[in-house]
Coordinates of C-alpha atoms in Angstrom, one line a residue:
M15 CA 0.2 -0.3 -0.1
M16 CA 2.9 3.1 1.0
A17 CA 5.0 1.2 -1.2
N18 CA 3.6 2.2 -4.7
R19 CA 2.6 5.7 -2.9
S20 CA 5.0 7.3 -5.9
K21 CA 2.6 5.8 -8.9
M22 CA -0.2 7.9 -7.6
S23 CA -2.2 10.9 -8.1
T24 CA -1.9 13.4 -5.0
K25 CA -5.6 12.7 -4.5
R26 CA -4.7 9.4 -3.9
K27 CA -1.9 10.0 -1.9
F28 CA -3.5 12.4 0.6
V29 CA -6.2 9.6 1.3
A30 CA -3.6 7.2 1.4
D31 CA -1.7 8.8 4.2
G32 CA -4.7 9.6 6.0
V33 CA -5.6 6.2 6.0
F34 CA -2.3 4.8 7.0
Y35 CA -2.1 7.1 9.6
A36 CA -5.6 6.7 11.1
E37 CA -4.9 3.1 11.4
L38 CA -1.6 3.1 12.4
N39 CA -2.6 5.9 15.7
E40 CA -5.6 3.2 16.3
L41 CA -3.0 0.2 16.5
L42 CA -0.7 1.9 18.7
T43 CA -3.7 3.7 20.8
R44 CA -4.8 0.3 22.3
E45 CA -1.2 -1.2 21.9
L46 CA -0.1 1.6 24.2
A47 CA -2.7 2.8 26.1
E48 CA -1.3 1.3 29.7
N49 CA 2.1 3.4 28.8
G50 CA 0.9 6.9 28.6
Y51 CA 0.6 6.5 24.7
A52 CA -0.3 10.3 23.8
G53 CA 0.3 10.5 19.6
V54 CA 1.9 9.6 17.0
E55 CA 4.2 12.0 14.5
V56 CA 4.8 10.2 10.4
R57 CA 7.8 12.0 8.8
T58 CA 8.7 11.1 5.4
T59 CA 11.7 11.4 3.9
P60 CA 12.9 10.1 0.2
H61 CA 14.6 7.2 1.3
R62 CA 12.7 6.2 5.0
T63 CA 9.6 6.6 6.8
E64 CA 10.2 7.4 10.7
I65 CA 7.0 7.1 13.1
I66 CA 7.9 9.0 16.1
I67 CA 5.8 7.8 19.4
R68 CA 4.6 10.0 21.7
A69 CA 4.1 8.7 25.5
T70 CA 4.9 9.8 29.0
K71 CA 6.3 5.7 29.7
T72 CA 8.8 5.7 26.7
Q73 CA 11.4 2.8 29.0
D74 CA 8.6 0.5 28.7
V75 CA 7.3 1.7 24.7
L76 CA 11.1 0.6 24.0
G77 CA 10.7 -2.3 26.1
E78 CA 13.8 -4.8 27.2
K79 CA 16.8 -4.4 25.0
G80 CA 14.5 -2.1 22.5
Q81 CA 12.8 -5.5 22.1
R82 CA 9.1 -4.1 21.8
I83 CA 9.8 -0.9 19.4
R84 CA 11.6 -4.3 17.3
E85 CA 8.4 -5.9 16.8
L86 CA 6.3 -2.8 16.2
T87 CA 8.5 -2.0 13.9
S88 CA 7.5 -5.1 12.2
V89 CA 4.4 -5.2 12.5
V90 CA 3.8 -2.0 10.7
Q91 CA 6.6 -3.1 8.2
K92 CA 4.5 -6.2 7.2
R93 CA 1.3 -4.3 7.4
F94 CA 1.6 -1.8 4.8
D95 CA 4.1 -3.1 2.6
F96 CA 7.8 -1.5 3.4
A97 CA 10.6 -2.3 2.8
D98 CA 13.1 -3.6 4.8
G99 CA 15.2 -0.1 6.8
A100 CA 12.4 1.8 4.9
V101 CA 10.4 2.5 8.0
E102 CA 12.0 3.4 11.6
L103 CA 10.0 4.1 15.4
Y104 CA 11.1 5.8 17.5
A105 CA 9.8 7.2 21.1
E106 CA 9.6 9.9 22.4
R107 CA 9.0 11.5 25.8
V108 CA 6.3 13.8 26.7
Q109 CA 8.0 17.1 27.8
N110 CA 4.7 18.0 30.5
R111 CA 1.7 15.4 30.8
G112 CA -0.2 17.7 32.4
L113 CA -0.7 19.6 28.9
C114 CA -1.4 16.6 27.4
A115 CA -4.8 15.6 26.9
Q116 CA -4.3 12.2 25.6
A117 CA -2.3 11.4 28.7
Q118 CA -4.9 12.4 31.2
A119 CA -7.8 10.5 29.1
E120 CA -5.9 7.6 29.2
S121 CA -5.0 8.3 32.8
L122 CA -8.8 9.0 33.9
K123 CA -9.9 5.9 31.4
F124 CA -7.4 3.2 33.6
K125 CA -9.1 4.8 37.4
L126 CA -12.5 4.1 36.2
L127 CA -11.7 0.5 35.2
A128 CA -10.2 0.0 38.8
G129 CA -13.4 1.3 40.2
L130 CA -12.5 5.1 41.5
A131 CA -15.6 6.7 41.4
V132 CA -16.3 9.4 38.8
R133 CA -16.5 12.2 40.6
R134 CA -13.5 11.9 42.3
A135 CA -11.9 10.9 39.1
C136 CA -12.5 13.6 37.5
Y137 CA -11.7 16.4 39.9
G138 CA -8.2 14.5 40.2
V139 CA -7.5 15.4 36.4
V140 CA -9.0 18.3 36.7
R141 CA -6.7 19.1 39.2
F142 CA -3.1 18.3 37.7
V143 CA -3.8 19.6 34.7
M144 CA -4.4 22.7 36.3
E145 CA -1.5 22.7 38.9
A146 CA 0.7 22.3 35.4
S147 CA 0.2 25.6 34.3
A148 CA -3.3 25.2 31.9
K149 CA -5.0 28.0 31.4
G150 CA -8.1 25.6 31.8
C151 CA -9.5 22.0 32.0
E152 CA -12.9 20.2 30.7
V153 CA -13.8 16.8 31.7
I154 CA -16.7 15.5 29.7
V155 CA -18.0 12.1 31.0
S156 CA -20.9 10.5 29.9
G157 CA -22.9 7.1 30.5
K158 CA -24.5 5.0 32.8
L159 CA -22.4 6.5 35.3
R160 CA -24.5 5.3 38.4
G161 CA -28.3 3.3 37.6
Q162 CA -29.6 2.0 34.4
R163 CA -30.2 5.6 33.3
A164 CA -27.5 7.1 30.9
K165 CA -26.4 10.9 31.5
A166 CA -23.4 12.9 31.2
M167 CA -21.5 14.8 33.9
K168 CA -18.8 18.0 33.3
F169 CA -15.9 18.8 35.5
G170 CA -14.4 22.0 34.6
D171 CA -12.0 24.6 35.8
G172 CA -10.4 28.0 34.4
Y173 CA -10.7 29.3 31.0
M174 CA -11.4 27.6 27.7
I175 CA -12.4 28.6 24.3
K176 CA -14.2 26.9 22.1
T177 CA -14.9 28.8 18.8
G178 CA -12.4 30.5 15.8
H179 CA -8.8 29.9 15.0
A180 CA -7.7 29.9 18.5
S181 CA -9.8 26.9 19.8
Q182 CA -7.9 25.4 17.0
V183 CA -4.3 26.4 18.0
Y184 CA -4.6 26.4 22.1
T185 CA -7.1 23.6 22.8
D186 CA -5.5 19.7 22.8
M187 CA -8.6 17.5 23.1
A188 CA -8.9 13.6 23.4
V189 CA -11.5 11.4 23.5
R190 CA -11.4 7.8 24.7
H191 CA -14.3 4.7 25.9
V192 CA -14.3 2.7 28.7
A193 CA -15.8 -0.4 28.5
M194 CA -17.2 -0.3 32.1
R195 CA -19.5 -3.7 33.6
Q196 CA -22.5 -1.8 32.9
G197 CA -22.0 -0.5 29.5
M198 CA -20.0 1.8 27.5
I199 CA -18.6 5.0 29.1
G200 CA -17.6 8.0 27.3
I201 CA -14.2 10.6 28.1
R202 CA -13.5 14.0 26.4
V203 CA -10.8 15.9 28.4
S204 CA -10.3 19.2 26.8
I205 CA -7.1 21.4 28.2
M206 CA -6.9 25.1 27.6
L207 CA -2.7 25.3 26.5
P208 CA -0.6 28.5 28.0
H209 CA 1.0 31.4 26.4
D210 CA 4.6 30.4 25.3
P211 CA 6.8 32.9 23.6
K212 CA 9.1 30.3 23.1
G213 CA 6.2 27.3 22.2
I214 CA 8.4 24.7 24.2
I215 CA 4.6 24.0 26.6
G216 CA 2.0 26.1 24.5
P217 CA 1.7 27.9 21.2
K218 CA 3.7 30.9 20.1
I219 CA 1.0 32.8 18.8
P220 CA -0.9 35.4 21.4
L221 CA -4.8 35.5 21.5
D222 CA -6.1 38.1 19.4
D223 CA -8.0 39.6 23.0
V224 CA -5.3 39.9 25.0
V225 CA -3.7 43.3 25.5
T226 CA -0.3 44.0 26.6
I227 CA -0.2 47.6 28.2
L228 CA 3.4 48.4 28.3
E229 CA 4.8 51.2 31.2
P230 CA 5.0 54.3 29.6
K231 CA 8.6 56.1 29.6
E232 CA 9.3 58.4 32.1
E233 CA 9.4 62.1 30.6
P234 CA 12.5 64.1 31.8
S235 CA 11.2 67.4 33.9
P236 CA 12.0 70.5 32.2
E237 CA 14.6 71.8 35.2
S238 CA 16.6 68.7 34.3
L239 CA 16.7 69.5 30.3
L240 CA 17.8 73.5 31.4
Q241 CA 20.5 71.7 33.8
E242 CA 21.6 69.6 30.9
Q243 CA 21.6 72.2 28.2
Q244 CA 23.3 74.8 30.4
A245 CA 25.9 71.6 31.1
A246 CA 26.8 71.2 27.5
E247 CA 27.0 74.6 26.8
D248 CA 29.9 75.6 29.5
R249 CA 31.3 72.0 28.3
A250 CA 31.7 73.4 24.7
A251 CA 32.6 77.1 26.0
A252 CA 35.7 75.3 27.9
A253 CA 36.8 73.6 25.3
Q254 CA 36.9 76.8 22.9
A255 CA 38.7 79.0 25.9
A256 CA 41.3 75.6 25.6
V257 CA 41.7 75.5 22.0
I258 CA 42.3 79.5 21.9
Q259 CA 44.6 79.0 24.5
Q260 CA 46.6 76.5 23.2
Q261 CA 47.0 78.7 20.0
L262 CA 48.2 81.7 22.3
L263 CA 51.2 79.8 23.8
A264 CA 52.0 78.8 20.3
Q265 CA 52.8 81.8 19.1
Q266 CA 54.6 82.9 22.4
Q267 CA 56.4 79.8 21.3
A268 CA 57.7 80.4 17.8
A269 CA 58.4 84.4 18.6
A270 CA 60.4 83.4 21.7
A271 CA 62.7 80.6 19.4
P272 CA 65.8 82.0 17.6
P273 CA 65.7 83.0 14.1
A274 CA 66.5 80.7 11.7
V275 CA 70.1 80.6 9.9
D276 CA 70.5 79.8 6.3
P277 CA 73.4 77.8 6.0
N278 CA 73.8 78.8 2.5
M279 CA 75.0 83.2 3.9
N280 CA 77.7 81.1 5.9
A281 CA 78.9 79.5 3.0
G282 CA 79.3 83.1 1.7
F283 CA 77.2 82.6 -1.1

């Protein structure tokens, strides 16, 4: 499938890339759920395809002596018809798991499977996210939470933008399905990332409605301006007086010096 990409039309290539990413993400989500899987990035170069797996527990993803990552590489290579050595899998640690919606959704999923109360588990996730310097957090859990009647519960804190371009840039969102004994429960975690000029923990682009008011520059008083002007005039007058004094001294030295004797007159010419 991926080996014949060079012969495809552009439209088919985009569709194939999307299907490849969706299937790969589904495989890794199921396989690495307990290892804090937080997304995948596919980088295609002319010589090979690099797949970067983001997770909170990278050592578990790699496995003992790299065995697990080699097994995953083999599975991906055989499923998508890659040539030998044409695909490489790497594991990358999530810098701040408190700002990663996928990691928090997986955490909440395993808390619910372990039997923790829904309200307590959700408030724990919200508090952990807000302590990680997020601007806002929202957790929605829906399904048969208690009893036979299905309902949705919403937990939130902070500031959350849901419309416009800022919601696409600043909001990290993840959805997970939990197969509980009473039925399927849906989880959605949304995190409003903070603004970061360096682009490490959040977007570089500032929000449209954030206005930064700079402190005005301190204006000098008229008295200080007059004093500076007078001091400059005094310095100029002192420099001019020094130049005149040097000229007078040079004239005095020239007048006091004996007249120069012409060597031709001494020779009798």
